[in-house]
CSV table of C-alpha atoms in Angstrom, one decimal:
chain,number,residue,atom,x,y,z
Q,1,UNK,CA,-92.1,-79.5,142.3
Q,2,UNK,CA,-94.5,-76.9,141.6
Q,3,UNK,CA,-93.5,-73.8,139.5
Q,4,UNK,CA,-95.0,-70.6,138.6
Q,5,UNK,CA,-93.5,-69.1,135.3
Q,6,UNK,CA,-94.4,-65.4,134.3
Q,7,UNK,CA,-94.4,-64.5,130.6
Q,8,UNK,CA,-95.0,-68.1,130.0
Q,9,UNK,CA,-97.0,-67.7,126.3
Q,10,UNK,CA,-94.0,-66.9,123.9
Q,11,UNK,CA,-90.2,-67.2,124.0
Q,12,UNK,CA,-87.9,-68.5,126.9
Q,13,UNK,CA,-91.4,-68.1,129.6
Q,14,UNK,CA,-93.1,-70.8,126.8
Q,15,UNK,CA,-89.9,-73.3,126.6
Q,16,UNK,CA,-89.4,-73.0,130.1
Q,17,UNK,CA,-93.3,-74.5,131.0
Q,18,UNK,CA,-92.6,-77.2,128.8
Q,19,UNK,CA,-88.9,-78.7,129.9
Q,20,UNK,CA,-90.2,-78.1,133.6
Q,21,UNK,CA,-93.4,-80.2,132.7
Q,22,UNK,CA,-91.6,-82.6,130.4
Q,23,UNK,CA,-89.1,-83.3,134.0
Q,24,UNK,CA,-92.3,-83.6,136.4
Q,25,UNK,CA,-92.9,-80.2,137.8
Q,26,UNK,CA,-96.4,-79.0,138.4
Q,27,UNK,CA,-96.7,-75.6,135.7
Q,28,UNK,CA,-98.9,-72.6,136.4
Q,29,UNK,CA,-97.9,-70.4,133.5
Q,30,UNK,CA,-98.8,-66.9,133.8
Q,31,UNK,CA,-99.2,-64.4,131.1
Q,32,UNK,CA,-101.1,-61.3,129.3
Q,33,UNK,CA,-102.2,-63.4,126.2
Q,34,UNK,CA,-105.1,-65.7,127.6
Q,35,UNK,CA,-105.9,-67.9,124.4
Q,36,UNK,CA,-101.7,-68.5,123.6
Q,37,UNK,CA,-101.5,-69.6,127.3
Q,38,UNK,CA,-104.2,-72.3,127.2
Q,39,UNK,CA,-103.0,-73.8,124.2
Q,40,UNK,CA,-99.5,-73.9,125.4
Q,41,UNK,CA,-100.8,-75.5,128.9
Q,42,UNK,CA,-103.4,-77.6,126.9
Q,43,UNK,CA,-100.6,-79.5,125.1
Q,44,UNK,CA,-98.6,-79.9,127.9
Q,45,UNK,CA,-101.4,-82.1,129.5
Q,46,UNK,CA,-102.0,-83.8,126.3
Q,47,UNK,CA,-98.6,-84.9,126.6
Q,48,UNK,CA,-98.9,-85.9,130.0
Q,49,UNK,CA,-97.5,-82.9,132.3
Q,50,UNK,CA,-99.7,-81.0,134.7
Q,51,UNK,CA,-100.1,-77.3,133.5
Q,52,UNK,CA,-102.2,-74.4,134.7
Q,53,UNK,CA,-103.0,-71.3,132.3
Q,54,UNK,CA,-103.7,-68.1,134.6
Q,55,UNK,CA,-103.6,-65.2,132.0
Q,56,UNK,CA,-102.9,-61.5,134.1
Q,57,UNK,CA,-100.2,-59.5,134.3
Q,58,UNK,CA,-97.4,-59.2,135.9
Q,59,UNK,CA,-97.8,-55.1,136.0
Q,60,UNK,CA,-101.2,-55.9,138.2
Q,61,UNK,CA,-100.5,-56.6,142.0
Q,62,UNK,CA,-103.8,-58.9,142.6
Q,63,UNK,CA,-103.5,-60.2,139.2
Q,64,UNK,CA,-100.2,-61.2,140.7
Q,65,UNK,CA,-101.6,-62.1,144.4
Q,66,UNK,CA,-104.4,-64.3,142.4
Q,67,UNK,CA,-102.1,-66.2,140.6
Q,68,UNK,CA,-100.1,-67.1,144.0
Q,69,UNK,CA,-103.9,-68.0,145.8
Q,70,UNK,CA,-104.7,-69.9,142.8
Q,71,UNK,CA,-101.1,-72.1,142.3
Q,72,UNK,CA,-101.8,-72.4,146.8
Q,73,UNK,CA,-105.1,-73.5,146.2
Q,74,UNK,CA,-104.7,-76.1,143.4
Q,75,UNK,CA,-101.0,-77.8,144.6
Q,76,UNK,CA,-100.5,-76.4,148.0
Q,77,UNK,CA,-97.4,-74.6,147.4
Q,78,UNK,CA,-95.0,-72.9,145.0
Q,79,UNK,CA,-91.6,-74.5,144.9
Q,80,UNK,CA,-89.9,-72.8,141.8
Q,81,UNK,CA,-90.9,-68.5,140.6
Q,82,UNK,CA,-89.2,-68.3,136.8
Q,83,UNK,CA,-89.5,-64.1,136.6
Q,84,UNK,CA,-89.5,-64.3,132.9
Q,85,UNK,CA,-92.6,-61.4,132.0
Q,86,UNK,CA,-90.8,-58.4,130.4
Q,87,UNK,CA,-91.3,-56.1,127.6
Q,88,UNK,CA,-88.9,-54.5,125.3
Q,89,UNK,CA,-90.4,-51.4,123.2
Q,90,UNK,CA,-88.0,-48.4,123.1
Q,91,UNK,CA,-85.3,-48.6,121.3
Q,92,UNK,CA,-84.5,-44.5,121.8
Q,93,UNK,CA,-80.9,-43.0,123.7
Q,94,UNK,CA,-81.3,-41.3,127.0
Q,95,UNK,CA,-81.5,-37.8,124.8
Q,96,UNK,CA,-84.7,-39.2,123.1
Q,97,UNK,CA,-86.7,-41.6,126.1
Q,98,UNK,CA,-89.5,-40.3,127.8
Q,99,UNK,CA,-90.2,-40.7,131.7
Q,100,UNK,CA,-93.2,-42.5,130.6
Q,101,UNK,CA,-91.3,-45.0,128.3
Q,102,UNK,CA,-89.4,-45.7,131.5
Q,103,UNK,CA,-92.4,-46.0,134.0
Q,104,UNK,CA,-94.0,-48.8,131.4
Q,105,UNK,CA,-90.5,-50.9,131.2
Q,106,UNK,CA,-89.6,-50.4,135.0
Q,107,UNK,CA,-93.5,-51.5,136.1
Q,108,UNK,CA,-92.9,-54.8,134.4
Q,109,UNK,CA,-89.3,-55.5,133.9
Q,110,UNK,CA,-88.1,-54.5,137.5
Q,111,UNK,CA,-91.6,-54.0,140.0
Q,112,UNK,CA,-93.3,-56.5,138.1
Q,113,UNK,CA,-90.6,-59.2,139.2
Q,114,UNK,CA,-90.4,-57.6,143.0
Q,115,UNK,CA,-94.3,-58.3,143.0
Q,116,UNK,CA,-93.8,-61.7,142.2
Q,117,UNK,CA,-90.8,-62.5,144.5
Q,118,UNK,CA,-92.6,-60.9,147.3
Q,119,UNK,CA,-95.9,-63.7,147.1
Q,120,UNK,CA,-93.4,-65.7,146.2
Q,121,UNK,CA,-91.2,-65.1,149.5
Q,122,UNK,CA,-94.4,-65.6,151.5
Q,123,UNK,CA,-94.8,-68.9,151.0
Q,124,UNK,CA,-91.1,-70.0,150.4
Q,125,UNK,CA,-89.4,-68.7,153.7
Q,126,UNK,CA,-92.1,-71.0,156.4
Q,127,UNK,CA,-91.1,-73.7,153.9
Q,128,UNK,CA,-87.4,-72.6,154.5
Q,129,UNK,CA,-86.9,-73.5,150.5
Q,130,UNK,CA,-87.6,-72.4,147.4
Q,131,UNK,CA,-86.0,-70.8,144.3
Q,132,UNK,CA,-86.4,-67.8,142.4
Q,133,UNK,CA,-85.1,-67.4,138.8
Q,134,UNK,CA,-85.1,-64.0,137.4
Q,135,UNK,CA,-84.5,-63.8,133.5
Q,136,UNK,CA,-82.6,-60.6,133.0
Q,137,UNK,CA,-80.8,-59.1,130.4
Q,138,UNK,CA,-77.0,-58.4,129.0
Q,139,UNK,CA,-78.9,-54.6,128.9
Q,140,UNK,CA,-79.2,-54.8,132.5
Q,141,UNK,CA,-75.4,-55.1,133.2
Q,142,UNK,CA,-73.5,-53.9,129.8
Q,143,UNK,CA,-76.3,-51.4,128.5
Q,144,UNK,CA,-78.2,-51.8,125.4
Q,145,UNK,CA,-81.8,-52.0,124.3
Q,146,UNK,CA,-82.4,-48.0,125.0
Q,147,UNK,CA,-82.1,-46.9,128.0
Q,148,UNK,CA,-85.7,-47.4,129.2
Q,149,UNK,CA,-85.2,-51.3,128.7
Q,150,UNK,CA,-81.1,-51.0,130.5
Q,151,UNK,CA,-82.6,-49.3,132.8
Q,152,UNK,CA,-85.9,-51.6,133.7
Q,153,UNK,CA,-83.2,-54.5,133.9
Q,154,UNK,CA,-80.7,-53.0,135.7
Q,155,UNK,CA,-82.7,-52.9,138.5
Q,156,UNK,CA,-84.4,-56.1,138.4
Q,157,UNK,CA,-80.6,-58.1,138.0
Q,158,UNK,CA,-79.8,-56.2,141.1
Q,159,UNK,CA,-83.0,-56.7,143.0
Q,160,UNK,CA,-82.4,-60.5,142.0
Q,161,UNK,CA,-78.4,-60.2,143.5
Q,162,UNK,CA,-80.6,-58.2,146.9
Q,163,UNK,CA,-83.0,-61.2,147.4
Q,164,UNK,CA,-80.2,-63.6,147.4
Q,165,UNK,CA,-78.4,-61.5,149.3
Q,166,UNK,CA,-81.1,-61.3,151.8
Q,167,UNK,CA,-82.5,-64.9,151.4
């Protein structure tokens, strides 16, 4: 399989590129912090998996349509999307947030996962197969985090529940 995994230099996005490389999959991990990605990737092929560092960002559409050319161009096509990328940095209560705390959390928590799942979609529906992961939140369904962050993930669980529905 060959999988592309946003966020991919810290956390869940890091352990993620290593148990999918550690089973056989072909990695491209994607993420903002360049020199943390190539070290992760360059010990995953030291221990014998096959991993691509692409460092961009998932709030930049043709960072995001380079990282689908590139993963098309090197294996020939993307099998698995783990939408992992997401920030969490205010902490404030609806009487306190600012519109522009939301527009940063909602351009990478919610479109920054559409942009992916639409390359993504390109190339998995004339395959007729695919998958598409989407690492939400509990603030997404219950609330918490500030309401910025709830409601960034809000929308990205239900655009997840909207491409399965679709797809």
């Amino acid at each position: 399989k060959v999988a592309i995994i946003t966020g991919a230099s810290s956390g869940i996005g890091k352990a993620a590129s290593e148990l999918f490389a550690k089973e056989g999959a072909k990695i491209v991990m994607f993420a903002r912090r360049g020199e943390i990605l190539k070290e992760i990737a360059d010990g995953i092929n030291a221990k014998g998996g096959v991993a691509v560092a692409f460092p961009g960002s998932v709030d930049n559409e043709s960072d995001v349509k380079a990282l689908f050319d590139l993963t098309i161009k090197k294996f020939g096509r993307v099998d698995i999307l783990v939408n992992n990328a997401g920030v969490l940095r205010n902490n404030e209560g609806a009487v306190n947030v600012t519109d522009d705390d939301c527009y940063a959390l909602f351009d990478t928590n919610a479109l920054g996962t559409l942009r992916t799942c639409r390359e993504a979609l390109k190339h998995m529906l004339p395959a007729g197969k695919g998958t598409i992961v989407a690492v939400g939140s509990t603030g997404g369904i219950l609330g918490h985090g500030g309401a910025a962050y709830a409601l960034s993930k809000g929308a990205e669980v239900n655009l997840a529940r909207q491409i399965a529905f679709d797809y």
